PDB file of C-alpha atoms in Angstrom:
ATOM      1  CA  MET A   5     163.677  39.880 -84.010  1.00  0.00           C
ATOM      2  CA  ARG A   6     161.895  36.730 -85.231  1.00  0.00           C
ATOM      3  CA  SER A   7     158.725  37.130 -87.226  1.00  0.00           C
ATOM      4  CA  ALA A   8     155.367  35.737 -86.176  1.00  0.00           C
ATOM      5  CA  THR A   9     156.289  32.541 -88.060  1.00  0.00           C
ATOM      6  CA  GLY A  10     159.499  32.201 -86.026  1.00  0.00           C
ATOM      7  CA  LYS A  11     161.804  32.998 -88.950  1.00  0.00           C
ATOM      8  CA  LEU A  12     164.613  35.513 -88.783  1.00  0.00           C
ATOM      9  CA  PRO A  13     164.118  38.462 -91.173  1.00  0.00           C
ATOM     10  CA  LEU A  14     166.923  37.483 -93.589  1.00  0.00           C
ATOM     11  CA  ALA A  15     166.300  33.719 -93.583  1.00  0.00           C
ATOM     12  CA  GLY A  16     166.815  32.420 -97.125  1.00  0.00           C
ATOM     13  CA  VAL A  17     169.132  35.268 -98.166  1.00  0.00           C
ATOM     14  CA  ARG A  18     172.608  34.219 -99.378  1.00  0.00           C
ATOM     15  CA  VAL A  19     175.510  36.656 -98.970  1.00  0.00           C
ATOM     16  CA  LEU A  20     178.971  36.282-100.490  1.00  0.00           C
ATOM     17  CA  ASP A  21     181.434  37.886 -98.087  1.00  0.00           C
ATOM     18  CA  LEU A  22     184.627  39.154 -99.741  1.00  0.00           C
ATOM     19  CA  THR A  23     185.626  41.203 -96.700  1.00  0.00           C
ATOM     20  CA  GLN A  24     188.368  41.054 -94.125  1.00  0.00           C
ATOM     21  CA  VAL A  25     189.618  42.649 -90.917  1.00  0.00           C
ATOM     22  CA  VAL A  26     186.793  44.536 -89.103  1.00  0.00           C
ATOM     23  CA  ALA A  27     184.313  46.741 -91.018  1.00  0.00           C
ATOM     24  CA  GLY A  28     183.233  44.196 -93.638  1.00  0.00           C
ATOM     25  CA  PRO A  29     183.160  41.144 -91.362  1.00  0.00           C
ATOM     26  CA  TYR A  30     181.145  43.144 -88.812  1.00  0.00           C
ATOM     27  CA  CYS A  31     178.623  44.065 -91.517  1.00  0.00           C
ATOM     28  CA  THR A  32     178.184  40.476 -92.672  1.00  0.00           C
ATOM     29  CA  MET A  33     178.114  39.233 -89.056  1.00  0.00           C
ATOM     30  CA  MET A  34     175.051  41.432 -88.485  1.00  0.00           C
ATOM     31  CA  LEU A  35     173.429  39.984 -91.622  1.00  0.00           C
ATOM     32  CA  ALA A  36     174.155  36.468 -90.277  1.00  0.00           C
ATOM     33  CA  ASP A  37     172.616  37.435 -86.931  1.00  0.00           C
ATOM     34  CA  MET A  38     169.437  38.320 -88.850  1.00  0.00           C
ATOM     35  CA  GLY A  39     169.358  34.893 -90.497  1.00  0.00           C
ATOM     36  CA  ALA A  40     171.278  35.334 -93.760  1.00  0.00           C
ATOM     37  CA  GLU A  41     173.514  32.529 -94.984  1.00  0.00           C
ATOM     38  CA  ILE A  42     177.025  33.977 -95.233  1.00  0.00           C
ATOM     39  CA  VAL A  43     179.670  32.383 -97.453  1.00  0.00           C
ATOM     40  CA  LYS A  44     183.020  33.985 -96.627  1.00  0.00           C
ATOM     41  CA  ILE A  45     185.568  33.847 -99.448  1.00  0.00           C
ATOM     42  CA  GLU A  46     189.177  33.764 -98.220  1.00  0.00           C
ATOM     43  CA  ARG A  47     192.560  33.620 -99.924  1.00  0.00           C
ATOM     44  CA  PRO A  48     194.099  30.124 -99.944  1.00  0.00           C
ATOM     45  CA  GLY A  49     196.993  29.788 -97.509  1.00  0.00           C
ATOM     46  CA  HIS A  50     196.336  33.226 -96.040  1.00  0.00           C
ATOM     47  CA  GLY A  51     192.699  33.799 -95.194  1.00  0.00           C
ATOM     48  CA  ASP A  52     191.410  36.972 -93.575  1.00  0.00           C
ATOM     49  CA  ASP A  53     194.193  39.237 -92.239  1.00  0.00           C
ATOM     50  CA  LEU A  54     192.365  39.264 -88.901  1.00  0.00           C
ATOM     51  CA  ARG A  55     193.428  35.624 -88.414  1.00  0.00           C
ATOM     52  CA  ARG A  56     196.946  36.958 -87.770  1.00  0.00           C
ATOM     53  CA  THR A  57     196.286  39.420 -84.973  1.00  0.00           C
ATOM     54  CA  VAL A  58     198.149  38.985 -81.712  1.00  0.00           C
ATOM     55  CA  PRO A  59     196.006  36.971 -79.263  1.00  0.00           C
ATOM     56  CA  TYR A  60     195.072  38.183 -75.826  1.00  0.00           C
ATOM     57  CA  LYS A  61     197.596  37.276 -73.148  1.00  0.00           C
ATOM     58  CA  GLY A  62     196.884  33.714 -72.081  1.00  0.00           C
ATOM     59  CA  ARG A  63     194.848  33.014 -75.241  1.00  0.00           C
ATOM     60  CA  ASP A  64     197.704  31.725 -77.421  1.00  0.00           C
ATOM     61  CA  GLY A  65     196.427  29.614 -80.280  1.00  0.00           C
ATOM     62  CA  HIS A  66     193.013  31.304 -80.277  1.00  0.00           C
ATOM     63  CA  GLN A  67     191.717  33.653 -82.936  1.00  0.00           C
ATOM     64  CA  ASP A  68     189.380  35.646 -80.725  1.00  0.00           C
ATOM     65  CA  TYR A  69     189.025  38.704 -82.988  1.00  0.00           C
ATOM     66  CA  PHE A  70     188.479  36.618 -86.110  1.00  0.00           C
ATOM     67  CA  ASN A  71     186.041  34.233 -84.422  1.00  0.00           C
ATOM     68  CA  SER A  72     183.952  37.004 -82.863  1.00  0.00           C
ATOM     69  CA  LEU A  73     183.409  38.775 -86.210  1.00  0.00           C
ATOM     70  CA  ASN A  74     182.977  35.660 -88.331  1.00  0.00           C
ATOM     71  CA  ARG A  75     180.605  33.589 -86.228  1.00  0.00           C
ATOM     72  CA  SER A  76     177.766  31.845 -88.037  1.00  0.00           C
ATOM     73  CA  LYS A  77     179.555  31.983 -91.411  1.00  0.00           C
ATOM     74  CA  LYS A  78     180.635  29.316 -93.843  1.00  0.00           C
ATOM     75  CA  SER A  79     184.097  29.754 -95.336  1.00  0.00           C
ATOM     76  CA  VAL A  80     185.742  28.687 -98.572  1.00  0.00           C
ATOM     77  CA  ALA A  81     189.247  29.396 -99.882  1.00  0.00           C
ATOM     78  CA  LEU A  82     189.283  30.622-103.500  1.00  0.00           C
ATOM     79  CA  ASP A  83     192.111  32.185-105.473  1.00  0.00           C
ATOM     80  CA  LEU A  84     190.203  34.788-107.484  1.00  0.00           C
ATOM     81  CA  LYS A  85     193.311  35.449-109.600  1.00  0.00           C
ATOM     82  CA  GLN A  86     193.143  31.907-111.003  1.00  0.00           C
ATOM     83  CA  ALA A  87     190.587  30.805-113.597  1.00  0.00           C
ATOM     84  CA  GLN A  88     189.220  27.931-111.490  1.00  0.00           C
ATOM     85  CA  GLY A  89     188.757  30.093-108.381  1.00  0.00           C
ATOM     86  CA  LYS A  90     187.058  32.843-110.360  1.00  0.00           C
ATOM     87  CA  GLU A  91     184.800  30.319-112.113  1.00  0.00           C
ATOM     88  CA  ILE A  92     183.653  28.899-108.774  1.00  0.00           C
ATOM     89  CA  PHE A  93     183.073  32.400-107.409  1.00  0.00           C
ATOM     90  CA  LEU A  94     180.981  33.377-110.447  1.00  0.00           C
ATOM     91  CA  LYS A  95     178.819  30.255-109.993  1.00  0.00           C
ATOM     92  CA  LEU A  96     178.255  31.277-106.374  1.00  0.00           C
ATOM     93  CA  ALA A  97     177.554  34.887-107.425  1.00  0.00           C
ATOM     94  CA  LYS A  98     174.937  33.751-109.927  1.00  0.00           C
ATOM     95  CA  GLU A  99     172.922  32.261-107.038  1.00  0.00           C
ATOM     96  CA  ALA A 100     173.682  34.914-104.400  1.00  0.00           C
ATOM     97  CA  ASP A 101     171.417  37.719-103.256  1.00  0.00           C
ATOM     98  CA  ILE A 102     174.122  40.029-101.905  1.00  0.00           C
ATOM     99  CA  ILE A 103     177.872  40.503-102.324  1.00  0.00           C
ATOM    100  CA  VAL A 104     179.816  42.541 -99.764  1.00  0.00           C
ATOM    101  CA  GLU A 105     183.428  43.490-100.517  1.00  0.00           C
ATOM    102  CA  ASN A 106     186.062  45.783 -99.033  1.00  0.00           C
ATOM    103  CA  PHE A 107     188.967  45.497-101.473  1.00  0.00           C
ATOM    104  CA  ARG A 108     191.084  48.506-102.374  1.00  0.00           C
ATOM    105  CA  PRO A 109     189.458  50.634-105.095  1.00  0.00           C
ATOM    106  CA  GLY A 110     189.878  49.032-108.524  1.00  0.00           C
ATOM    107  CA  VAL A 111     190.662  45.493-107.320  1.00  0.00           C
ATOM    108  CA  THR A 112     187.236  44.019-108.095  1.00  0.00           C
ATOM    109  CA  ARG A 113     187.351  45.497-111.608  1.00  0.00           C
ATOM    110  CA  LYS A 114     190.838  44.040-112.152  1.00  0.00           C
ATOM    111  CA  LEU A 115     189.599  40.621-110.974  1.00  0.00           C
ATOM    112  CA  GLY A 116     186.470  40.848-113.149  1.00  0.00           C
ATOM    113  CA  ILE A 117     184.120  40.593-110.161  1.00  0.00           C
ATOM    114  CA  ASP A 118     182.986  44.222-109.934  1.00  0.00           C
ATOM    115  CA  TYR A 119     179.314  45.186-109.874  1.00  0.00           C
ATOM    116  CA  GLU A 120     179.078  45.675-113.654  1.00  0.00           C
ATOM    117  CA  SER A 121     180.528  42.209-114.301  1.00  0.00           C
ATOM    118  CA  ILE A 122     178.393  40.461-111.677  1.00  0.00           C
ATOM    119  CA  ARG A 123     175.106  42.062-112.697  1.00  0.00           C
ATOM    120  CA  LYS A 124     175.542  40.549-116.183  1.00  0.00           C
ATOM    121  CA  ILE A 125     175.143  37.080-114.643  1.00  0.00           C
ATOM    122  CA  ASN A 126     172.854  38.118-111.777  1.00  0.00           C
ATOM    123  CA  PRO A 127     170.826  41.276-112.549  1.00  0.00           C
ATOM    124  CA  ALA A 128     169.112  41.194-109.130  1.00  0.00           C
ATOM    125  CA  ILE A 129     172.369  41.237-107.126  1.00  0.00           C
ATOM    126  CA  ILE A 130     172.789  43.726-104.298  1.00  0.00           C
ATOM    127  CA  TYR A 131     176.465  44.735-104.294  1.00  0.00           C
ATOM    128  CA  ALA A 132     177.922  46.567-101.296  1.00  0.00           C
ATOM    129  CA  SER A 133     181.418  48.055-101.335  1.00  0.00           C
ATOM    130  CA  ILE A 134     182.914  49.187 -98.041  1.00  0.00           C
ATOM    131  CA  SER A 135     185.754  51.683 -98.170  1.00  0.00           C
ATOM    132  CA  GLY A 136     187.392  53.885 -95.614  1.00  0.00           C
ATOM    133  CA  PHE A 137     187.878  56.723 -98.098  1.00  0.00           C
ATOM    134  CA  GLY A 138     185.546  55.988-101.013  1.00  0.00           C
ATOM    135  CA  GLN A 139     186.060  54.432-104.429  1.00  0.00           C
ATOM    136  CA  THR A 140     187.022  57.651-106.206  1.00  0.00           C
ATOM    137  CA  GLY A 141     188.592  61.004-105.424  1.00  0.00           C
ATOM    138  CA  PRO A 142     191.948  61.983-103.978  1.00  0.00           C
ATOM    139  CA  TYR A 143     191.746  59.606-100.980  1.00  0.00           C
ATOM    140  CA  GLY A 144     190.173  56.608-102.759  1.00  0.00           C
TER     141      GLY A 144
END
């Protein structure tokens, strides 16, 4: 997977990871495996819901599911509903190459961090939204 120069294909790419549970963290884990720098944004005092899964028998105190899907990532706790947390996120977004999110439809717009808002400060951003049933329509 390394190039002739020894670099991974996504070396130098910064990804802001606004995902939790399985689908989103798996996506960003694969990007990390290819060399991208992943900055996972988690809710203060709560984190990713996957941190609260029941551990395997005999593995009390371990977060096996969370750790397996979030390896090679940096993590920061930001409250995106508060002005300071949103301000920090927007500074990160201005310098990011990719944002990956899997909020419920409409949440990013409500928070002011949807694609349209982010591209105003970073026109080159790649913005990926992961949804089980789409962003629009009867099951969105």
